[in-house]
PDB file of C-alpha atoms in Angstrom:
ATOM      1  CA  MET U   1     -14.157 247.741 -38.511  1.00  0.00           C
ATOM      2  CA  ARG U   2     -13.387 244.108 -37.819  1.00  0.00           C
ATOM      3  CA  LEU U   3     -10.240 243.367 -35.806  1.00  0.00           C
ATOM      4  CA  ASN U   4      -8.444 240.057 -35.936  1.00  0.00           C
ATOM      5  CA  GLU U   5      -5.939 238.882 -33.376  1.00  0.00           C
ATOM      6  CA  ILE U   6      -2.619 238.028 -34.977  1.00  0.00           C
ATOM      7  CA  THR U   7      -0.952 234.798 -33.963  1.00  0.00           C
ATOM      8  CA  TYR U   8       2.520 233.855 -35.079  1.00  0.00           C
ATOM      9  CA  THR U   9       3.745 230.302 -35.501  1.00  0.00           C
ATOM     10  CA  ASP U  10       7.410 229.550 -34.797  1.00  0.00           C
ATOM     11  CA  ALA U  11       8.813 232.860 -36.022  1.00  0.00           C
ATOM     12  CA  LYS U  12       8.668 235.983 -33.905  1.00  0.00           C
ATOM     13  CA  PRO U  13       7.761 239.533 -34.958  1.00  0.00           C
ATOM     14  CA  VAL U  14       9.862 242.651 -34.528  1.00  0.00           C
ATOM     15  CA  ASP U  15       8.280 244.598 -31.666  1.00  0.00           C
ATOM     16  CA  GLY U  16      10.431 247.697 -32.097  1.00  0.00           C
ATOM     17  CA  TYR U  17      13.847 249.133 -32.860  1.00  0.00           C
ATOM     18  CA  GLY U  18      16.030 252.040 -31.856  1.00  0.00           C
ATOM     19  CA  PRO U  19      19.604 253.294 -32.055  1.00  0.00           C
ATOM     20  CA  GLY U  20      21.700 250.137 -32.342  1.00  0.00           C
ATOM     21  CA  PHE U  21      19.068 247.574 -31.319  1.00  0.00           C
ATOM     22  CA  PHE U  22      15.942 245.637 -32.236  1.00  0.00           C
ATOM     23  CA  ARG U  23      13.290 244.261 -29.863  1.00  0.00           C
ATOM     24  CA  VAL U  24      12.019 240.818 -30.877  1.00  0.00           C
ATOM     25  CA  ALA U  25       9.291 239.108 -28.858  1.00  0.00           C
ATOM     26  CA  GLY U  26      10.006 241.446 -25.953  1.00  0.00           C
ATOM     27  CA  LYS U  27      13.766 240.829 -25.862  1.00  0.00           C
ATOM     28  CA  VAL U  28      16.444 243.300 -26.958  1.00  0.00           C
ATOM     29  CA  GLN U  29      18.892 242.222 -29.686  1.00  0.00           C
ATOM     30  CA  GLU U  30      21.882 244.558 -29.918  1.00  0.00           C
ATOM     31  CA  GLY U  31      23.372 245.277 -33.343  1.00  0.00           C
ATOM     32  CA  ASN U  32      22.384 243.800 -36.682  1.00  0.00           C
ATOM     33  CA  LEU U  33      19.627 241.202 -36.737  1.00  0.00           C
ATOM     34  CA  LEU U  34      18.891 237.931 -38.533  1.00  0.00           C
ATOM     35  CA  LEU U  35      15.381 236.700 -37.829  1.00  0.00           C
ATOM     36  CA  SER U  36      13.684 233.592 -39.206  1.00  0.00           C
ATOM     37  CA  GLN U  37      11.736 230.547 -38.061  1.00  0.00           C
ATOM     38  CA  SER U  38      15.080 229.210 -36.838  1.00  0.00           C
ATOM     39  CA  GLY U  39      15.252 232.025 -34.299  1.00  0.00           C
ATOM     40  CA  VAL U  40      17.006 235.294 -33.576  1.00  0.00           C
ATOM     41  CA  ALA U  41      20.703 235.774 -34.296  1.00  0.00           C
ATOM     42  CA  SER U  42      23.270 238.469 -34.886  1.00  0.00           C
ATOM     43  CA  TRP U  43      24.043 239.259 -38.512  1.00  0.00           C
ATOM     44  CA  GLY U  44      27.387 240.420 -39.894  1.00  0.00           C
ATOM     45  CA  GLY U  45      25.897 243.051 -42.197  1.00  0.00           C
ATOM     46  CA  LEU U  46      25.457 243.576 -45.919  1.00  0.00           C
ATOM     47  CA  ASP U  47      28.532 241.517 -46.863  1.00  0.00           C
ATOM     48  CA  ASP U  48      27.586 238.530 -44.681  1.00  0.00           C
ATOM     49  CA  VAL U  49      26.069 236.093 -47.160  1.00  0.00           C
ATOM     50  CA  GLU U  50      27.264 232.985 -45.278  1.00  0.00           C
ATOM     51  CA  SER U  51      24.714 233.537 -42.507  1.00  0.00           C
ATOM     52  CA  LEU U  52      21.907 233.833 -45.062  1.00  0.00           C
ATOM     53  CA  LEU U  53      22.552 230.860 -47.350  1.00  0.00           C
ATOM     54  CA  PRO U  54      21.274 228.245 -44.836  1.00  0.00           C
ATOM     55  CA  LEU U  55      17.816 229.837 -45.258  1.00  0.00           C
ATOM     56  CA  ALA U  56      17.559 228.355 -48.770  1.00  0.00           C
ATOM     57  CA  GLY U  57      14.551 226.079 -49.012  1.00  0.00           C
ATOM     58  CA  GLN U  58      13.106 227.415 -45.744  1.00  0.00           C
ATOM     59  CA  ILE U  59      11.879 230.809 -46.961  1.00  0.00           C
ATOM     60  CA  ASP U  60      10.417 232.396 -50.053  1.00  0.00           C
ATOM     61  CA  VAL U  61      11.554 235.978 -49.401  1.00  0.00           C
ATOM     62  CA  LEU U  62      14.364 237.558 -47.422  1.00  0.00           C
ATOM     63  CA  PHE U  63      13.817 241.183 -46.445  1.00  0.00           C
ATOM     64  CA  VAL U  64      17.112 243.021 -46.099  1.00  0.00           C
ATOM     65  CA  GLY U  65      17.062 246.206 -44.059  1.00  0.00           C
ATOM     66  CA  THR U  66      20.005 248.425 -44.976  1.00  0.00           C
ATOM     67  CA  GLY U  67      19.854 250.766 -41.978  1.00  0.00           C
ATOM     68  CA  GLN U  68      18.259 254.194 -41.873  1.00  0.00           C
ATOM     69  CA  GLU U  69      18.768 254.782 -45.603  1.00  0.00           C
ATOM     70  CA  ILE U  70      18.213 252.355 -48.468  1.00  0.00           C
ATOM     71  CA  ARG U  71      21.390 251.002 -50.034  1.00  0.00           C
ATOM     72  CA  HIS U  72      22.116 248.323 -52.594  1.00  0.00           C
ATOM     73  CA  LEU U  73      23.297 244.886 -51.593  1.00  0.00           C
ATOM     74  CA  PRO U  74      26.743 244.021 -52.927  1.00  0.00           C
ATOM     75  CA  ALA U  75      26.263 242.362 -56.321  1.00  0.00           C
ATOM     76  CA  ALA U  76      28.051 239.173 -55.209  1.00  0.00           C
ATOM     77  CA  VAL U  77      25.722 238.808 -52.211  1.00  0.00           C
ATOM     78  CA  ARG U  78      22.571 239.309 -54.293  1.00  0.00           C
ATOM     79  CA  THR U  79      23.813 236.836 -56.912  1.00  0.00           C
ATOM     80  CA  ALA U  80      24.664 234.188 -54.287  1.00  0.00           C
ATOM     81  CA  LEU U  81      21.237 234.511 -52.662  1.00  0.00           C
ATOM     82  CA  GLU U  82      19.366 234.357 -55.951  1.00  0.00           C
ATOM     83  CA  GLN U  83      21.389 231.328 -57.085  1.00  0.00           C
ATOM     84  CA  ALA U  84      20.418 229.638 -53.804  1.00  0.00           C
ATOM     85  CA  GLY U  85      16.754 230.263 -54.633  1.00  0.00           C
ATOM     86  CA  ILE U  86      16.216 232.994 -52.048  1.00  0.00           C
ATOM     87  CA  GLY U  87      14.126 235.943 -53.195  1.00  0.00           C
ATOM     88  CA  VAL U  88      15.556 239.228 -51.905  1.00  0.00           C
ATOM     89  CA  GLU U  89      13.825 242.528 -51.229  1.00  0.00           C
ATOM     90  CA  THR U  90      16.032 245.412 -50.091  1.00  0.00           C
ATOM     91  CA  MET U  91      14.692 248.463 -48.237  1.00  0.00           C
ATOM     92  CA  ASN U  92      15.586 250.590 -45.239  1.00  0.00           C
ATOM     93  CA  SER U  93      15.455 248.743 -41.913  1.00  0.00           C
ATOM     94  CA  PRO U  94      12.225 250.309 -40.556  1.00  0.00           C
ATOM     95  CA  SER U  95      10.362 249.371 -43.750  1.00  0.00           C
ATOM     96  CA  ALA U  96      11.900 245.895 -43.778  1.00  0.00           C
ATOM     97  CA  CYS U  97      10.728 245.275 -40.197  1.00  0.00           C
ATOM     98  CA  ARG U  98       7.175 246.393 -40.947  1.00  0.00           C
ATOM     99  CA  THR U  99       6.955 244.380 -44.167  1.00  0.00           C
ATOM    100  CA  TYR U 100       8.395 241.287 -42.464  1.00  0.00           C
ATOM    101  CA  ASN U 101       5.792 241.548 -39.680  1.00  0.00           C
ATOM    102  CA  VAL U 102       2.882 241.899 -42.104  1.00  0.00           C
ATOM    103  CA  LEU U 103       3.869 238.909 -44.229  1.00  0.00           C
ATOM    104  CA  LEU U 104       4.743 236.867 -41.141  1.00  0.00           C
ATOM    105  CA  SER U 105       1.246 237.507 -39.780  1.00  0.00           C
ATOM    106  CA  GLU U 106      -0.136 236.119 -43.047  1.00  0.00           C
ATOM    107  CA  GLY U 107       1.774 232.876 -42.498  1.00  0.00           C
ATOM    108  CA  ARG U 108       4.293 233.500 -45.268  1.00  0.00           C
ATOM    109  CA  ARG U 109       7.765 231.928 -45.268  1.00  0.00           C
ATOM    110  CA  VAL U 110       9.885 235.019 -44.697  1.00  0.00           C
ATOM    111  CA  ALA U 111      13.098 236.075 -42.954  1.00  0.00           C
ATOM    112  CA  LEU U 112      14.625 239.395 -42.021  1.00  0.00           C
ATOM    113  CA  ALA U 113      18.253 240.489 -42.096  1.00  0.00           C
ATOM    114  CA  ALA U 114      18.547 244.069 -40.896  1.00  0.00           C
ATOM    115  CA  VAL U 115      21.276 246.585 -40.144  1.00  0.00           C
ATOM    116  CA  ALA U 116      20.569 248.474 -36.919  1.00  0.00           C
ATOM    117  CA  VAL U 117      19.584 252.112 -37.345  1.00  0.00           C
TER     118      VAL U 117
END
């Protein structure tokens, strides 16, 4: 098996998560997470579209982690994101973190908004 070292550009991967927190690049982020090339920030949750709209034009896909269980985004939030040209994929937060890391390692323009488990 051939192993390749993964290097990330400006964006940082999710190293881990636990009850109420995420670990990004070795640092703990309490609560919900917004992660993109712009950096690490807190996120207001599934109704917080205002924090996500500035990502338009910077990313191709936004992965939304809905916590431990998968839930639907509010229709108004999904519509606003799609109208801004942001592709949205919704899944539970553990899956969203893993998928974000994989596509980030491939150099894709992605962001992650995740509810803490």
